[in-house]
Amino acid sequence: MRTHGGATPTSRISFEFRYLQRAQVQRAAKTAIASKAVELIADGESVLLDSGTTTLAIAEQLRYRRNLTVVTASLPIASTLYGCEGISLLLMGGYLRHDEPDLTGVVTETNLEMIRPDVAFTGADAIDEQGNLYQASPDLASILSRIDQPVGRIYVVADHTKMGRTSLIRMRNLREWSGLITNSGIAPEFARKLAQAGGQVIIVD
């Protein structure tokens, strides 16, 4: 960024650009996954959206829904749904992460333990063939570990590139939640292994 007599680093612009780039990776798959997720949400329900680019795709398709309460710690999701007439938006508090535009920390975790939404959608950085779910961020993994069955229906939303991998933190197992929504790029044999391990797999085109 040009200044009088020199220049300064555009760290904020670079940060936003990296996030937007990540949102475009597997964009068609994320849109298809989001369309299926939205079908599982009934008018009048409360919806928890984890911070991530696939859940952001869900938020984009909720903009014109009516009588929904959306709970999130994601600033991009909050920005997407801000001002939508049919959406009541509950933004959980917490510390803003340095590398991602979402909130974490003990305040976020405490607030999450207080709420009981009807349905939740969470991403995963990796899923192995036993159905174990992984996150690369310890902070995010700590928050997601608070999501449990009393929340209601809980779905993992992740495209096929996350399958057959592991990451830093093993979080939960797919069989503990309502199912995985993924795209048709998933290998049929891998989908069968997930089903054999007790997880429900919903595959969309």
mmCIF file with all atom_site columns, C-alpha atoms in Angstrom:
data_model
loop_
_atom_site.group_PDB
_atom_site.id
_atom_site.type_symbol
_atom_site.label_atom_id
_atom_site.label_alt_id
_atom_site.label_comp_id
_atom_site.label_asym_id
_atom_site.label_entity_id
_atom_site.label_seq_id
_atom_site.pdbx_PDB_ins_code
_atom_site.Cartn_x
_atom_site.Cartn_y
_atom_site.Cartn_z
_atom_site.occupancy
_atom_site.B_iso_or_equiv
_atom_site.pdbx_formal_charge
_atom_site.auth_seq_id
_atom_site.auth_comp_id
_atom_site.auth_asym_id
_atom_site.auth_atom_id
_atom_site.pdbx_PDB_model_num
ATOM 1   C CA . MET A 1 1   ? 0.000   0.000   0.000  1.00 0.00 ? 1   MET A CA 1
ATOM 2   C CA . ARG A 1 2   ? 1.498   3.305   -1.048 1.00 0.00 ? 2   ARG A CA 1
ATOM 3   C CA . THR A 1 3   ? 2.100   5.932   1.609  1.00 0.00 ? 3   THR A CA 1
ATOM 4   C CA . HIS A 1 4   ? 3.745   9.352   1.568  1.00 0.00 ? 4   HIS A CA 1
ATOM 5   C CA . GLY A 1 5   ? 7.381   8.603   0.820  1.00 0.00 ? 5   GLY A CA 1
ATOM 6   C CA . GLY A 1 6   ? 7.118   4.835   0.874  1.00 0.00 ? 6   GLY A CA 1
ATOM 7   C CA . ALA A 1 7   ? 4.860   1.804   1.319  1.00 0.00 ? 7   ALA A CA 1
ATOM 8   C CA . THR A 1 8   ? 3.430   -0.380  4.094  1.00 0.00 ? 8   THR A CA 1
ATOM 9   C CA . PRO A 1 9   ? 2.543   -4.110  4.048  1.00 0.00 ? 9   PRO A CA 1
ATOM 10  C CA . THR A 1 10  ? -1.093  -4.888  3.235  1.00 0.00 ? 10  THR A CA 1
ATOM 11  C CA . SER A 1 11  ? -1.370  -7.735  5.758  1.00 0.00 ? 11  SER A CA 1
ATOM 12  C CA . ARG A 1 12  ? -5.142  -7.418  6.175  1.00 0.00 ? 12  ARG A CA 1
ATOM 13  C CA . ILE A 1 13  ? -5.750  -7.455  2.425  1.00 0.00 ? 13  ILE A CA 1
ATOM 14  C CA . SER A 1 14  ? -3.425  -10.458 2.064  1.00 0.00 ? 14  SER A CA 1
ATOM 15  C CA . PHE A 1 15  ? -5.260  -12.261 4.866  1.00 0.00 ? 15  PHE A CA 1
ATOM 16  C CA . GLU A 1 16  ? -8.675  -11.626 3.296  1.00 0.00 ? 16  GLU A CA 1
ATOM 17  C CA . PHE A 1 17  ? -7.398  -12.700 -0.115 1.00 0.00 ? 17  PHE A CA 1
ATOM 18  C CA . ARG A 1 18  ? -6.106  -16.010 1.283  1.00 0.00 ? 18  ARG A CA 1
ATOM 19  C CA . TYR A 1 19  ? -9.490  -16.704 2.870  1.00 0.00 ? 19  TYR A CA 1
ATOM 20  C CA . LEU A 1 20  ? -11.327 -15.897 -0.358 1.00 0.00 ? 20  LEU A CA 1
ATOM 21  C CA . GLN A 1 21  ? -8.950  -18.138 -2.277 1.00 0.00 ? 21  GLN A CA 1
ATOM 22  C CA . ARG A 1 22  ? -9.678  -21.021 0.103  1.00 0.00 ? 22  ARG A CA 1
ATOM 23  C CA . ALA A 1 23  ? -13.419 -20.434 -0.283 1.00 0.00 ? 23  ALA A CA 1
ATOM 24  C CA . GLN A 1 24  ? -13.053 -21.008 -4.044 1.00 0.00 ? 24  GLN A CA 1
ATOM 25  C CA . VAL A 1 25  ? -11.277 -24.373 -3.691 1.00 0.00 ? 25  VAL A CA 1
ATOM 26  C CA . GLN A 1 26  ? -13.729 -27.179 -4.619 1.00 0.00 ? 26  GLN A CA 1
ATOM 27  C CA . ARG A 1 27  ? -16.376 -24.475 -4.963 1.00 0.00 ? 27  ARG A CA 1
ATOM 28  C CA . ALA A 1 28  ? -18.829 -26.594 -6.981 1.00 0.00 ? 28  ALA A CA 1
ATOM 29  C CA . ALA A 1 29  ? -18.584 -29.424 -4.455 1.00 0.00 ? 29  ALA A CA 1
ATOM 30  C CA . LYS A 1 30  ? -19.133 -27.056 -1.532 1.00 0.00 ? 30  LYS A CA 1
ATOM 31  C CA . THR A 1 31  ? -22.186 -25.559 -3.240 1.00 0.00 ? 31  THR A CA 1
ATOM 32  C CA . ALA A 1 32  ? -23.690 -29.011 -3.843 1.00 0.00 ? 32  ALA A CA 1
ATOM 33  C CA . ILE A 1 33  ? -23.004 -30.072 -0.253 1.00 0.00 ? 33  ILE A CA 1
ATOM 34  C CA . ALA A 1 34  ? -24.560 -26.841 1.008  1.00 0.00 ? 34  ALA A CA 1
ATOM 35  C CA . SER A 1 35  ? -27.695 -27.397 -1.098 1.00 0.00 ? 35  SER A CA 1
ATOM 36  C CA . LYS A 1 36  ? -28.238 -30.780 0.539  1.00 0.00 ? 36  LYS A CA 1
ATOM 37  C CA . ALA A 1 37  ? -27.571 -29.351 3.992  1.00 0.00 ? 37  ALA A CA 1
ATOM 38  C CA . VAL A 1 38  ? -30.148 -26.610 3.469  1.00 0.00 ? 38  VAL A CA 1
ATOM 39  C CA . GLU A 1 39  ? -32.744 -29.271 2.588  1.00 0.00 ? 39  GLU A CA 1
ATOM 40  C CA . LEU A 1 40  ? -32.265 -30.694 6.088  1.00 0.00 ? 40  LEU A CA 1
ATOM 41  C CA . ILE A 1 41  ? -33.177 -27.396 7.763  1.00 0.00 ? 41  ILE A CA 1
ATOM 42  C CA . ALA A 1 42  ? -36.847 -26.693 8.466  1.00 0.00 ? 42  ALA A CA 1
ATOM 43  C CA . ASP A 1 43  ? -38.337 -23.223 8.884  1.00 0.00 ? 43  ASP A CA 1
ATOM 44  C CA . GLY A 1 44  ? -38.447 -22.206 12.512 1.00 0.00 ? 44  GLY A CA 1
ATOM 45  C CA . GLU A 1 45  ? -35.340 -24.163 13.493 1.00 0.00 ? 45  GLU A CA 1
ATOM 46  C CA . SER A 1 46  ? -32.137 -22.971 15.116 1.00 0.00 ? 46  SER A CA 1
ATOM 47  C CA . VAL A 1 47  ? -28.960 -23.778 13.198 1.00 0.00 ? 47  VAL A CA 1
ATOM 48  C CA . LEU A 1 48  ? -25.356 -23.893 14.386 1.00 0.00 ? 48  LEU A CA 1
ATOM 49  C CA . LEU A 1 49  ? -22.778 -23.249 11.654 1.00 0.00 ? 49  LEU A CA 1
ATOM 50  C CA . ASP A 1 50  ? -19.144 -24.021 12.376 1.00 0.00 ? 50  ASP A CA 1
ATOM 51  C CA . SER A 1 51  ? -16.550 -21.628 10.964 1.00 0.00 ? 51  SER A CA 1
ATOM 52  C CA . GLY A 1 52  ? -15.326 -22.853 7.594  1.00 0.00 ? 52  GLY A CA 1
ATOM 53  C CA . THR A 1 53  ? -15.755 -22.326 3.872  1.00 0.00 ? 53  THR A CA 1
ATOM 54  C CA . THR A 1 54  ? -18.249 -25.184 3.393  1.00 0.00 ? 54  THR A CA 1
ATOM 55  C CA . THR A 1 55  ? -20.470 -23.862 6.189  1.00 0.00 ? 55  THR A CA 1
ATOM 56  C CA . LEU A 1 56  ? -20.087 -20.418 4.618  1.00 0.00 ? 56  LEU A CA 1
ATOM 57  C CA . ALA A 1 57  ? -21.589 -21.932 1.448  1.00 0.00 ? 57  ALA A CA 1
ATOM 58  C CA . ILE A 1 58  ? -24.527 -23.099 3.584  1.00 0.00 ? 58  ILE A CA 1
ATOM 59  C CA . ALA A 1 59  ? -24.973 -19.583 4.971  1.00 0.00 ? 59  ALA A CA 1
ATOM 60  C CA . GLU A 1 60  ? -25.059 -18.154 1.448  1.00 0.00 ? 60  GLU A CA 1
ATOM 61  C CA . GLN A 1 61  ? -28.021 -20.414 0.645  1.00 0.00 ? 61  GLN A CA 1
ATOM 62  C CA . LEU A 1 62  ? -29.866 -19.466 3.854  1.00 0.00 ? 62  LEU A CA 1
ATOM 63  C CA . ARG A 1 63  ? -30.044 -15.757 3.065  1.00 0.00 ? 63  ARG A CA 1
ATOM 64  C CA . TYR A 1 64  ? -33.641 -15.887 1.832  1.00 0.00 ? 64  TYR A CA 1
ATOM 65  C CA . ARG A 1 65  ? -35.008 -18.428 4.290  1.00 0.00 ? 65  ARG A CA 1
ATOM 66  C CA . ARG A 1 66  ? -37.550 -17.389 6.881  1.00 0.00 ? 66  ARG A CA 1
ATOM 67  C CA . ASN A 1 67  ? -37.846 -17.736 10.630 1.00 0.00 ? 67  ASN A CA 1
ATOM 68  C CA . LEU A 1 68  ? -34.406 -19.214 11.299 1.00 0.00 ? 68  LEU A CA 1
ATOM 69  C CA . THR A 1 69  ? -31.968 -18.586 14.127 1.00 0.00 ? 69  THR A CA 1
ATOM 70  C CA . VAL A 1 70  ? -28.337 -19.046 13.079 1.00 0.00 ? 70  VAL A CA 1
ATOM 71  C CA . VAL A 1 71  ? -25.607 -19.407 15.690 1.00 0.00 ? 71  VAL A CA 1
ATOM 72  C CA . THR A 1 72  ? -21.969 -19.048 14.625 1.00 0.00 ? 72  THR A CA 1
ATOM 73  C CA . ALA A 1 73  ? -18.479 -17.974 15.667 1.00 0.00 ? 73  ALA A CA 1
ATOM 74  C CA . SER A 1 74  ? -17.574 -17.151 12.051 1.00 0.00 ? 74  SER A CA 1
ATOM 75  C CA . LEU A 1 75  ? -17.292 -13.508 11.054 1.00 0.00 ? 75  LEU A CA 1
ATOM 76  C CA . PRO A 1 76  ? -17.737 -14.246 7.303  1.00 0.00 ? 76  PRO A CA 1
ATOM 77  C CA . ILE A 1 77  ? -20.940 -16.181 8.057  1.00 0.00 ? 77  ILE A CA 1
ATOM 78  C CA . ALA A 1 78  ? -22.169 -13.359 10.294 1.00 0.00 ? 78  ALA A CA 1
ATOM 79  C CA . SER A 1 79  ? -21.385 -10.851 7.533  1.00 0.00 ? 79  SER A CA 1
ATOM 80  C CA . THR A 1 80  ? -23.201 -12.988 4.935  1.00 0.00 ? 80  THR A CA 1
ATOM 81  C CA . LEU A 1 81  ? -26.376 -13.231 7.033  1.00 0.00 ? 81  LEU A CA 1
ATOM 82  C CA . TYR A 1 82  ? -26.304 -9.756  8.562  1.00 0.00 ? 82  TYR A CA 1
ATOM 83  C CA . GLY A 1 83  ? -29.431 -7.820  7.662  1.00 0.00 ? 83  GLY A CA 1
ATOM 84  C CA . CYS A 1 84  ? -31.341 -10.814 6.272  1.00 0.00 ? 84  CYS A CA 1
ATOM 85  C CA . GLU A 1 85  ? -34.956 -10.256 7.223  1.00 0.00 ? 85  GLU A CA 1
ATOM 86  C CA . GLY A 1 86  ? -35.805 -13.878 8.013  1.00 0.00 ? 86  GLY A CA 1
ATOM 87  C CA . ILE A 1 87  ? -32.639 -14.671 9.992  1.00 0.00 ? 87  ILE A CA 1
ATOM 88  C CA . SER A 1 88  ? -32.019 -14.055 13.683 1.00 0.00 ? 88  SER A CA 1
ATOM 89  C CA . LEU A 1 89  ? -28.245 -14.076 14.052 1.00 0.00 ? 89  LEU A CA 1
ATOM 90  C CA . LEU A 1 90  ? -26.495 -15.078 17.286 1.00 0.00 ? 90  LEU A CA 1
ATOM 91  C CA . LEU A 1 91  ? -22.742 -14.469 17.168 1.00 0.00 ? 91  LEU A CA 1
ATOM 92  C CA . MET A 1 92  ? -20.820 -16.248 19.918 1.00 0.00 ? 92  MET A CA 1
ATOM 93  C CA . GLY A 1 93  ? -18.172 -14.176 21.655 1.00 0.00 ? 93  GLY A CA 1
ATOM 94  C CA . GLY A 1 94  ? -14.503 -14.936 22.093 1.00 0.00 ? 94  GLY A CA 1
ATOM 95  C CA . TYR A 1 95  ? -11.039 -14.021 20.886 1.00 0.00 ? 95  TYR A CA 1
ATOM 96  C CA . LEU A 1 96  ? -10.507 -13.354 17.193 1.00 0.00 ? 96  LEU A CA 1
ATOM 97  C CA . ARG A 1 97  ? -7.994  -15.851 15.792 1.00 0.00 ? 97  ARG A CA 1
ATOM 98  C CA . HIS A 1 98  ? -4.917  -14.339 14.157 1.00 0.00 ? 98  HIS A CA 1
ATOM 99  C CA . ASP A 1 99  ? -4.981  -16.617 11.115 1.00 0.00 ? 99  ASP A CA 1
ATOM 100 C CA . GLU A 1 100 ? -8.719  -17.089 10.545 1.00 0.00 ? 100 GLU A CA 1
ATOM 101 C CA . PRO A 1 101 ? -11.749 -14.743 10.735 1.00 0.00 ? 101 PRO A CA 1
ATOM 102 C CA . ASP A 1 102 ? -13.538 -16.555 13.554 1.00 0.00 ? 102 ASP A CA 1
ATOM 103 C CA . LEU A 1 103 ? -13.807 -16.533 17.335 1.00 0.00 ? 103 LEU A CA 1
ATOM 104 C CA . THR A 1 104 ? -12.287 -19.018 19.772 1.00 0.00 ? 104 THR A CA 1
ATOM 105 C CA . GLY A 1 105 ? -11.391 -19.365 23.430 1.00 0.00 ? 105 GLY A CA 1
ATOM 106 C CA . VAL A 1 106 ? -13.069 -20.057 26.737 1.00 0.00 ? 106 VAL A CA 1
ATOM 107 C CA . VAL A 1 107 ? -15.862 -17.517 26.155 1.00 0.00 ? 107 VAL A CA 1
ATOM 108 C CA . THR A 1 108 ? -16.804 -19.180 22.865 1.00 0.00 ? 108 THR A CA 1
ATOM 109 C CA . GLU A 1 109 ? -16.675 -22.646 24.432 1.00 0.00 ? 109 GLU A CA 1
ATOM 110 C CA . THR A 1 110 ? -18.786 -21.588 27.438 1.00 0.00 ? 110 THR A CA 1
ATOM 111 C CA . ASN A 1 111 ? -21.414 -19.974 25.226 1.00 0.00 ? 111 ASN A CA 1
ATOM 112 C CA . LEU A 1 112 ? -21.546 -23.067 23.025 1.00 0.00 ? 112 LEU A CA 1
ATOM 113 C CA . GLU A 1 113 ? -22.242 -25.256 26.051 1.00 0.00 ? 113 GLU A CA 1
ATOM 114 C CA . MET A 1 114 ? -25.260 -23.073 26.908 1.00 0.00 ? 114 MET A CA 1
ATOM 115 C CA . ILE A 1 115 ? -27.115 -23.448 23.615 1.00 0.00 ? 115 ILE A CA 1
ATOM 116 C CA . ARG A 1 116 ? -29.112 -26.340 22.156 1.00 0.00 ? 116 ARG A CA 1
ATOM 117 C CA . PRO A 1 117 ? -29.741 -25.703 18.440 1.00 0.00 ? 117 PRO A CA 1
ATOM 118 C CA . ASP A 1 118 ? -31.958 -28.045 16.448 1.00 0.00 ? 118 ASP A CA 1
ATOM 119 C CA . VAL A 1 119 ? -29.294 -28.842 13.871 1.00 0.00 ? 119 VAL A CA 1
ATOM 120 C CA . ALA A 1 120 ? -25.555 -28.233 13.538 1.00 0.00 ? 120 ALA A CA 1
ATOM 121 C CA . PHE A 1 121 ? -23.150 -28.377 10.606 1.00 0.00 ? 121 PHE A CA 1
ATOM 122 C CA . THR A 1 122 ? -19.427 -28.674 11.167 1.00 0.00 ? 122 THR A CA 1
ATOM 123 C CA . GLY A 1 123 ? -16.472 -29.107 8.878  1.00 0.00 ? 123 GLY A CA 1
ATOM 124 C CA . ALA A 1 124 ? -13.437 -31.357 9.211  1.00 0.00 ? 124 ALA A CA 1
ATOM 125 C CA . ASP A 1 125 ? -9.907  -30.974 7.926  1.00 0.00 ? 125 ASP A CA 1
ATOM 126 C CA . ALA A 1 126 ? -9.564  -34.730 7.485  1.00 0.00 ? 126 ALA A CA 1
ATOM 127 C CA . ILE A 1 127 ? -11.530 -37.989 7.871  1.00 0.00 ? 127 ILE A CA 1
ATOM 128 C CA . ASP A 1 128 ? -9.909  -41.429 8.036  1.00 0.00 ? 128 ASP A CA 1
ATOM 129 C CA . GLU A 1 129 ? -11.486 -44.719 6.939  1.00 0.00 ? 129 GLU A CA 1
ATOM 130 C CA . GLN A 1 130 ? -12.585 -45.531 10.507 1.00 0.00 ? 130 GLN A CA 1
ATOM 131 C CA . GLY A 1 131 ? -14.667 -42.346 10.505 1.00 0.00 ? 131 GLY A CA 1
ATOM 132 C CA . ASN A 1 132 ? -12.386 -40.394 12.842 1.00 0.00 ? 132 ASN A CA 1
ATOM 133 C CA . LEU A 1 133 ? -12.653 -36.649 12.334 1.00 0.00 ? 133 LEU A CA 1
ATOM 134 C CA . TYR A 1 134 ? -9.603  -34.381 12.503 1.00 0.00 ? 134 TYR A CA 1
ATOM 135 C CA . GLN A 1 135 ? -8.870  -30.682 12.826 1.00 0.00 ? 135 GLN A CA 1
ATOM 136 C CA . ALA A 1 136 ? -5.555  -28.946 12.175 1.00 0.00 ? 136 ALA A CA 1
ATOM 137 C CA . SER A 1 137 ? -6.276  -26.199 14.724 1.00 0.00 ? 137 SER A CA 1
ATOM 138 C CA . PRO A 1 138 ? -6.214  -27.113 18.446 1.00 0.00 ? 138 PRO A CA 1
ATOM 139 C CA . ASP A 1 139 ? -8.346  -24.031 19.218 1.00 0.00 ? 139 ASP A CA 1
ATOM 140 C CA . LEU A 1 140 ? -11.035 -25.030 16.742 1.00 0.00 ? 140 LEU A CA 1
ATOM 141 C CA . ALA A 1 141 ? -10.913 -28.678 17.816 1.00 0.00 ? 141 ALA A CA 1
ATOM 142 C CA . SER A 1 142 ? -11.488 -27.594 21.418 1.00 0.00 ? 142 SER A CA 1
ATOM 143 C CA . ILE A 1 143 ? -14.623 -25.699 20.412 1.00 0.00 ? 143 ILE A CA 1
ATOM 144 C CA . LEU A 1 144 ? -16.007 -28.481 18.231 1.00 0.00 ? 144 LEU A CA 1
ATOM 145 C CA . SER A 1 145 ? -15.509 -31.015 21.025 1.00 0.00 ? 145 SER A CA 1
ATOM 146 C CA . ARG A 1 146 ? -18.291 -29.129 22.869 1.00 0.00 ? 146 ARG A CA 1
ATOM 147 C CA . ILE A 1 147 ? -20.800 -30.024 20.159 1.00 0.00 ? 147 ILE A CA 1
ATOM 148 C CA . ASP A 1 148 ? -22.593 -33.125 21.371 1.00 0.00 ? 148 ASP A CA 1
ATOM 149 C CA . GLN A 1 149 ? -25.765 -35.087 20.712 1.00 0.00 ? 149 GLN A CA 1
ATOM 150 C CA . PRO A 1 150 ? -28.018 -32.930 22.953 1.00 0.00 ? 150 PRO A CA 1
ATOM 151 C CA . VAL A 1 151 ? -27.536 -30.246 20.285 1.00 0.00 ? 151 VAL A CA 1
ATOM 152 C CA . GLY A 1 152 ? -29.852 -32.267 18.053 1.00 0.00 ? 152 GLY A CA 1
ATOM 153 C CA . ARG A 1 153 ? -28.917 -33.370 14.558 1.00 0.00 ? 153 ARG A CA 1
ATOM 154 C CA . ILE A 1 154 ? -25.223 -32.910 13.818 1.00 0.00 ? 154 ILE A CA 1
ATOM 155 C CA . TYR A 1 155 ? -23.789 -33.270 10.315 1.00 0.00 ? 155 TYR A CA 1
ATOM 156 C CA . VAL A 1 156 ? -20.224 -33.111 9.093  1.00 0.00 ? 156 VAL A CA 1
ATOM 157 C CA . VAL A 1 157 ? -19.878 -31.276 5.774  1.00 0.00 ? 157 VAL A CA 1
ATOM 158 C CA . ALA A 1 158 ? -16.660 -31.979 3.866  1.00 0.00 ? 158 ALA A CA 1
ATOM 159 C CA . ASP A 1 159 ? -15.709 -32.476 0.234  1.00 0.00 ? 159 ASP A CA 1
ATOM 160 C CA . HIS A 1 160 ? -13.947 -35.572 -1.090 1.00 0.00 ? 160 HIS A CA 1
ATOM 161 C CA . THR A 1 161 ? -10.452 -34.066 -0.816 1.00 0.00 ? 161 THR A CA 1
ATOM 162 C CA . LYS A 1 162 ? -10.670 -34.385 2.986  1.00 0.00 ? 162 LYS A CA 1
ATOM 163 C CA . MET A 1 163 ? -11.188 -38.171 2.838  1.00 0.00 ? 163 MET A CA 1
ATOM 164 C CA . GLY A 1 164 ? -8.558  -40.770 3.658  1.00 0.00 ? 164 GLY A CA 1
ATOM 165 C CA . ARG A 1 165 ? -6.396  -38.320 5.556  1.00 0.00 ? 165 ARG A CA 1
ATOM 166 C CA . THR A 1 166 ? -5.481  -37.402 9.114  1.00 0.00 ? 166 THR A CA 1
ATOM 167 C CA . SER A 1 167 ? -4.528  -34.108 10.728 1.00 0.00 ? 167 SER A CA 1
ATOM 168 C CA . LEU A 1 168 ? -3.106  -32.814 13.999 1.00 0.00 ? 168 LEU A CA 1
ATOM 169 C CA . ILE A 1 169 ? -6.064  -33.278 16.378 1.00 0.00 ? 169 ILE A CA 1
ATOM 170 C CA . ARG A 1 170 ? -8.365  -36.310 16.359 1.00 0.00 ? 170 ARG A CA 1
ATOM 171 C CA . MET A 1 171 ? -11.694 -34.846 17.396 1.00 0.00 ? 171 MET A CA 1
ATOM 172 C CA . ARG A 1 172 ? -14.685 -37.194 17.274 1.00 0.00 ? 172 ARG A CA 1
ATOM 173 C CA . ASN A 1 173 ? -15.977 -40.122 15.236 1.00 0.00 ? 173 ASN A CA 1
ATOM 174 C CA . LEU A 1 174 ? -18.576 -39.878 12.507 1.00 0.00 ? 174 LEU A CA 1
ATOM 175 C CA . ARG A 1 175 ? -20.775 -42.568 14.098 1.00 0.00 ? 175 ARG A CA 1
ATOM 176 C CA . GLU A 1 176 ? -21.331 -40.264 17.100 1.00 0.00 ? 176 GLU A CA 1
ATOM 177 C CA . TRP A 1 177 ? -23.136 -37.737 14.918 1.00 0.00 ? 177 TRP A CA 1
ATOM 178 C CA . SER A 1 178 ? -25.959 -37.781 12.373 1.00 0.00 ? 178 SER A CA 1
ATOM 179 C CA . GLY A 1 179 ? -23.871 -38.238 9.249  1.00 0.00 ? 179 GLY A CA 1
ATOM 180 C CA . LEU A 1 180 ? -21.454 -36.919 6.659  1.00 0.00 ? 180 LEU A CA 1
ATOM 181 C CA . ILE A 1 181 ? -22.543 -34.872 3.653  1.00 0.00 ? 181 ILE A CA 1
ATOM 182 C CA . THR A 1 182 ? -19.952 -35.054 0.891  1.00 0.00 ? 182 THR A CA 1
ATOM 183 C CA . ASN A 1 183 ? -19.741 -34.918 -2.886 1.00 0.00 ? 183 ASN A CA 1
ATOM 184 C CA . SER A 1 184 ? -19.594 -37.663 -5.505 1.00 0.00 ? 184 SER A CA 1
ATOM 185 C CA . GLY A 1 185 ? -15.823 -37.395 -5.783 1.00 0.00 ? 185 GLY A CA 1
ATOM 186 C CA . ILE A 1 186 ? -15.529 -39.646 -2.734 1.00 0.00 ? 186 ILE A CA 1
ATOM 187 C CA . ALA A 1 187 ? -14.136 -43.080 -3.602 1.00 0.00 ? 187 ALA A CA 1
ATOM 188 C CA . PRO A 1 188 ? -16.926 -45.721 -3.413 1.00 0.00 ? 188 PRO A CA 1
ATOM 189 C CA . GLU A 1 189 ? -14.693 -48.082 -1.427 1.00 0.00 ? 189 GLU A CA 1
ATOM 190 C CA . PHE A 1 190 ? -13.914 -45.347 1.097  1.00 0.00 ? 190 PHE A CA 1
ATOM 191 C CA . ALA A 1 191 ? -17.634 -44.547 1.471  1.00 0.00 ? 191 ALA A CA 1
ATOM 192 C CA . ARG A 1 192 ? -18.305 -48.242 2.117  1.00 0.00 ? 192 ARG A CA 1
ATOM 193 C CA . LYS A 1 193 ? -15.634 -48.334 4.820  1.00 0.00 ? 193 LYS A CA 1
ATOM 194 C CA . LEU A 1 194 ? -17.194 -45.327 6.540  1.00 0.00 ? 194 LEU A CA 1
ATOM 195 C CA . ALA A 1 195 ? -20.593 -47.033 6.455  1.00 0.00 ? 195 ALA A CA 1
ATOM 196 C CA . GLN A 1 196 ? -19.098 -50.243 7.841  1.00 0.00 ? 196 GLN A CA 1
ATOM 197 C CA . ALA A 1 197 ? -17.560 -48.202 10.664 1.00 0.00 ? 197 ALA A CA 1
ATOM 198 C CA . GLY A 1 198 ? -21.041 -46.998 11.598 1.00 0.00 ? 198 GLY A CA 1
ATOM 199 C CA . GLY A 1 199 ? -21.228 -43.622 9.897  1.00 0.00 ? 199 GLY A CA 1
ATOM 200 C CA . GLN A 1 200 ? -24.048 -42.443 7.680  1.00 0.00 ? 200 GLN A CA 1
ATOM 201 C CA . VAL A 1 201 ? -22.755 -41.033 4.382  1.00 0.00 ? 201 VAL A CA 1
ATOM 202 C CA . ILE A 1 202 ? -24.878 -38.748 2.203  1.00 0.00 ? 202 ILE A CA 1
ATOM 203 C CA . ILE A 1 203 ? -23.352 -38.296 -1.258 1.00 0.00 ? 203 ILE A CA 1
ATOM 204 C CA . VAL A 1 204 ? -24.442 -35.448 -3.564 1.00 0.00 ? 204 VAL A CA 1
ATOM 205 C CA . ASP A 1 205 ? -23.568 -34.731 -7.198 1.00 0.00 ? 205 ASP A CA 1
#
